[in-house]
Short mmCIF file of C-alpha atoms in Angstrom, two decimals:
data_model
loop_
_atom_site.label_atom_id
_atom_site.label_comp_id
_atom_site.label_asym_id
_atom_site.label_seq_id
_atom_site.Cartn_x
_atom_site.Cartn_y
_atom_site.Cartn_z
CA UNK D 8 -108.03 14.98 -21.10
CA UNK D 9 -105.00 13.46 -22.83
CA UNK D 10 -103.19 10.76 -20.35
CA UNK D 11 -99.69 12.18 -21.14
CA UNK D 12 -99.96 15.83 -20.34
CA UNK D 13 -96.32 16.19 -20.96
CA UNK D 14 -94.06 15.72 -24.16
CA UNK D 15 -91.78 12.80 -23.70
CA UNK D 16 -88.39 14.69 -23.90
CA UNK D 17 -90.18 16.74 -21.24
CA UNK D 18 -89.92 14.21 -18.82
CA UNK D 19 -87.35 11.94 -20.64
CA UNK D 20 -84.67 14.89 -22.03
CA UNK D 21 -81.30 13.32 -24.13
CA UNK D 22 -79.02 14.05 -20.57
CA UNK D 23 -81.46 11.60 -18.69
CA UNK D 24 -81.69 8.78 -22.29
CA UNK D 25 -78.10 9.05 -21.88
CA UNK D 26 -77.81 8.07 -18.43
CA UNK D 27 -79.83 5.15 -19.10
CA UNK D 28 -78.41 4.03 -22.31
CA UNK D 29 -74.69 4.26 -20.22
CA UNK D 30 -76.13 2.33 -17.55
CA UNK D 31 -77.30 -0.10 -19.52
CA UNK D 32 -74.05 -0.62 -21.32
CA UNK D 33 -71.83 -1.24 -18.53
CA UNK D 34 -74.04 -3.95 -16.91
CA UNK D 35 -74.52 -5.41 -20.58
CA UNK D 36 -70.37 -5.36 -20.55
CA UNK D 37 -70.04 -6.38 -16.84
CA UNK D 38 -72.18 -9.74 -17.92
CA UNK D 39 -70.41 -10.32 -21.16
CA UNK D 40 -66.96 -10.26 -19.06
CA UNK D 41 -68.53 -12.82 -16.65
CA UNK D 42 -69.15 -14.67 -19.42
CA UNK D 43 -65.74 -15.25 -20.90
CA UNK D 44 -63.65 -15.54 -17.96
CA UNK D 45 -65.87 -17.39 -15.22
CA UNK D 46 -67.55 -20.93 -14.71
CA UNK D 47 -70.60 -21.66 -13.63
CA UNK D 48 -71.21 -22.14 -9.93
CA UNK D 49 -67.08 -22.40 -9.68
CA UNK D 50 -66.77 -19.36 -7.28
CA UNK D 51 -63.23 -16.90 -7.34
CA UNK D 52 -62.97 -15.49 -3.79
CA UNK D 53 -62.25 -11.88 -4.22
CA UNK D 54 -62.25 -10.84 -0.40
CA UNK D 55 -62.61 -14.91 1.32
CA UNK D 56 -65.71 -16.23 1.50
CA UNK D 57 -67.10 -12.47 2.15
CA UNK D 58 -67.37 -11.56 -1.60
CA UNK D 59 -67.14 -14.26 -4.40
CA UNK D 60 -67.31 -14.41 -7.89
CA UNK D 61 -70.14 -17.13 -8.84
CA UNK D 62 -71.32 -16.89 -12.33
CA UNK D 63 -75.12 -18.24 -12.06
CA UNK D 64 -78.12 -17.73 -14.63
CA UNK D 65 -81.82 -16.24 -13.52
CA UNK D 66 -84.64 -17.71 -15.94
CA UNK D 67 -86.77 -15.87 -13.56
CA UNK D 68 -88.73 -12.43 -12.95
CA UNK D 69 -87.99 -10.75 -9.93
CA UNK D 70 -85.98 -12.39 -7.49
CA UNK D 71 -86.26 -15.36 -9.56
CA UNK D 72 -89.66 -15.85 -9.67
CA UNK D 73 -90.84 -17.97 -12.65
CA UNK D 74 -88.14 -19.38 -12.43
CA UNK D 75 -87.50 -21.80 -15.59
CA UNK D 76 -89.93 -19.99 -17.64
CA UNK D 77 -87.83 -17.40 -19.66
CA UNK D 78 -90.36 -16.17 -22.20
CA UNK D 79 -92.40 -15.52 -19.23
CA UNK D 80 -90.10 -13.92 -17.40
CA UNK D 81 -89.01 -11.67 -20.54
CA UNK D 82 -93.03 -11.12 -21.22
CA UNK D 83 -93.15 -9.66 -17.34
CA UNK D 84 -90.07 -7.91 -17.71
CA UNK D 85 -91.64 -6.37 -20.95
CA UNK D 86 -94.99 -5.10 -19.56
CA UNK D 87 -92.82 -3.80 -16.28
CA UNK D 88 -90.79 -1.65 -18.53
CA UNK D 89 -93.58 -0.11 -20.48
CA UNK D 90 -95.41 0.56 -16.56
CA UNK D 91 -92.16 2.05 -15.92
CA UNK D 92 -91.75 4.18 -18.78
CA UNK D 93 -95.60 5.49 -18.42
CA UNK D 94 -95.69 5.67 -14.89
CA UNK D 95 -92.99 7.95 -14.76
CA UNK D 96 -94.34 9.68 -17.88
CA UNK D 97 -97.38 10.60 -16.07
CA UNK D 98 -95.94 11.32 -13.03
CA UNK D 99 -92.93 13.18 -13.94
CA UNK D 100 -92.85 14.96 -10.59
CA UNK D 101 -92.55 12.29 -8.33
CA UNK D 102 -89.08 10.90 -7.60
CA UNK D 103 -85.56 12.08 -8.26
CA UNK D 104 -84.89 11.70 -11.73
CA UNK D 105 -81.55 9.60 -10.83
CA UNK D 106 -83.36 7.27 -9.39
CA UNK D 107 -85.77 6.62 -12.31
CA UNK D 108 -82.53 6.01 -14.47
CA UNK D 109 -80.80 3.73 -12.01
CA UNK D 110 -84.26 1.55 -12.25
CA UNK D 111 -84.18 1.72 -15.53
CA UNK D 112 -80.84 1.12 -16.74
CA UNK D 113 -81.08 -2.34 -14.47
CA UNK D 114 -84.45 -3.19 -16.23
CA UNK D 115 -83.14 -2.56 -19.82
CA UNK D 116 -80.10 -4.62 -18.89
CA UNK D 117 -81.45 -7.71 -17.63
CA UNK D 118 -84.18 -7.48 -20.25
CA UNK D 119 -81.63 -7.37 -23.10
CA UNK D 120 -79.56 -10.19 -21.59
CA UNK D 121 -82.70 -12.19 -21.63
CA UNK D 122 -82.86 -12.06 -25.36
CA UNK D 123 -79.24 -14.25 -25.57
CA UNK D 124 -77.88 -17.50 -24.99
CA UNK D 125 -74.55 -17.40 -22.82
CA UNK D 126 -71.41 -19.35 -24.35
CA UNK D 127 -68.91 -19.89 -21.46
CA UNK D 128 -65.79 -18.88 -22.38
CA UNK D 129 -67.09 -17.45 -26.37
CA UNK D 130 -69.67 -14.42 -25.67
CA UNK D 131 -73.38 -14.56 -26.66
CA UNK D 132 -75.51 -15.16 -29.58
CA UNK D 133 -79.61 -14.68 -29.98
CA UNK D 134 -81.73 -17.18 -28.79
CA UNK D 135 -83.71 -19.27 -26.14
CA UNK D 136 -82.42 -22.84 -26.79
CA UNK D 137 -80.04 -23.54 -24.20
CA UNK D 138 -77.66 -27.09 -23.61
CA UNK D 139 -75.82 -26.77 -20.15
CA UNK D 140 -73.26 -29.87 -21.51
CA UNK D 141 -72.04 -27.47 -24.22
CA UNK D 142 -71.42 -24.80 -21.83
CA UNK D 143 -74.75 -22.66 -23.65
CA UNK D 144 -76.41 -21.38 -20.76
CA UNK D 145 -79.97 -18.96 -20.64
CA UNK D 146 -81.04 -16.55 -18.59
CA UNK D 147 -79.66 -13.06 -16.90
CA UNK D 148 -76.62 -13.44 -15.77
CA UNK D 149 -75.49 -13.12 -11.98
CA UNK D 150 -71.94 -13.01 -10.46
CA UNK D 151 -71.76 -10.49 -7.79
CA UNK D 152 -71.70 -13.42 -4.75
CA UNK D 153 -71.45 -11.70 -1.13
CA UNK D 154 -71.81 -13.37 2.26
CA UNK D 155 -74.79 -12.34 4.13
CA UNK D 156 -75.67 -12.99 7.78
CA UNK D 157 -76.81 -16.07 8.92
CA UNK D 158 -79.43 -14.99 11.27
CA UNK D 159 -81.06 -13.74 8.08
CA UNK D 160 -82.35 -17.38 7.52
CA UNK D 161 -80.11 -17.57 4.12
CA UNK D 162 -76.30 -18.37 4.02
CA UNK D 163 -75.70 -16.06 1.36
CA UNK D 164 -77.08 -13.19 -0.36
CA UNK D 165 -78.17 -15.04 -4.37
CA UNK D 166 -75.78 -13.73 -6.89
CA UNK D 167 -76.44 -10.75 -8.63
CA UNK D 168 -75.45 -8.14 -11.44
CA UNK D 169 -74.97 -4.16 -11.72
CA UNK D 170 -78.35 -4.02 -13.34
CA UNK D 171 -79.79 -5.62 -10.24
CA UNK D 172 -77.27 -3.08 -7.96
CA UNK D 173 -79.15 -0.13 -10.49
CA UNK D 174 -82.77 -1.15 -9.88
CA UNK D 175 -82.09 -1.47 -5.71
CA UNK D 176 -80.24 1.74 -5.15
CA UNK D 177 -82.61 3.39 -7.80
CA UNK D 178 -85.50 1.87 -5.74
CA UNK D 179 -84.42 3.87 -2.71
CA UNK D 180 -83.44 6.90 -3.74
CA UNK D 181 -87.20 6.91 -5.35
CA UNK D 182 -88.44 5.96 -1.79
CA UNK D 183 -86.47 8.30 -0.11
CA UNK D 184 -87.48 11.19 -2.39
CA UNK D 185 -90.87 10.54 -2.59
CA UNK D 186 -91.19 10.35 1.33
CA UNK D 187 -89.53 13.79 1.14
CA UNK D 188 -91.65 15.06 -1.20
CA UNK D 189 -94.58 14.01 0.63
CA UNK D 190 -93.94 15.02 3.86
CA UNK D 191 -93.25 18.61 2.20
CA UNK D 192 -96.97 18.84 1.26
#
């Protein structure tokens, strides 16, 4: 029995490749924009202290775990992308395929950004070497800052990017769906 019953423009046809390639892009463009026109951890209050602009780096996996470690972190991010890819491969049924984009137009992104070194104020260029007293920073970058409630034991929500935004709302639509799905059977 072959693992991959399907053909993979079966379950990954150019309209969905697209999608992801798109998403990918604008969160690639989003950071690159942070890049040139913010400072690090020198927030630009958009709407008061509620939503901020704070341009911060994650060396880290998952909600910064590893933190520090970047050719860990891109190594994790790696192997996640492949269970992605084959996961949904083998289950190409389960979940909405928007959802499955969302995720993985957010996990492309912030795996491609690990790949570069940040240059405030220049762009990027490849590599892993970074020196925070030129202003050459590593890591994904974050700079979506909003207040979050303090009765959540944190004062605010950490910074994050539209690749994170992707890979959360993609999350629950997949959730959702799935529960739906299941509850049909």
């Amino acid at each position: 029995m072959k693992y991959f019953e399907k053909k993979f423009l079966e379950v990954y046809p150019p309209i969905f490749i697209i999608s992801v390639i798109v998403g990918t892009i604008i969160d690639l463009v989003t950071k690159y924009i942070a890049i040139l026109y913010l400072r690090p951890h020198n927030p630009i209050e958009l709407l008061g202290d509620f939503f901020r602009l704070t341009l911060t780096f994650n060396t880290g996996f998952v909600m910064g775990l590893f933190q520090g470690f970047p050719r860990t972190s891109l190594a994790l991010t790696a192997v996640a992308i492949l269970v992605l890819i084959a996961y949904r491969w083998k289950n190409s049924d389960l979940g909405h395929p928007a959802g499955w984009a969302l995720v993985m137009s957010g996990a492309f992104g912030n795996f491609i950004d690990k790949f570069f070194i940040k240059i405030i104020g220049i762009g990027a260029e490849f590599g892993f070497v970074e020196n925070r007293y030129e202003g050459r920073f590593i890591g994904v970058v974050d700079f979506l800052d909003f207040d979050w409630p303090n009765w959540l034991l944190i004062d605010r929500w950490p910074a994050f990017n539209f690749a994170d935004s992707c890979v959360s709302v993609g999350l629950v639509i997949l959730i959702l769906t799935m529960k739906i799905e299941e509850d049909k059977k």
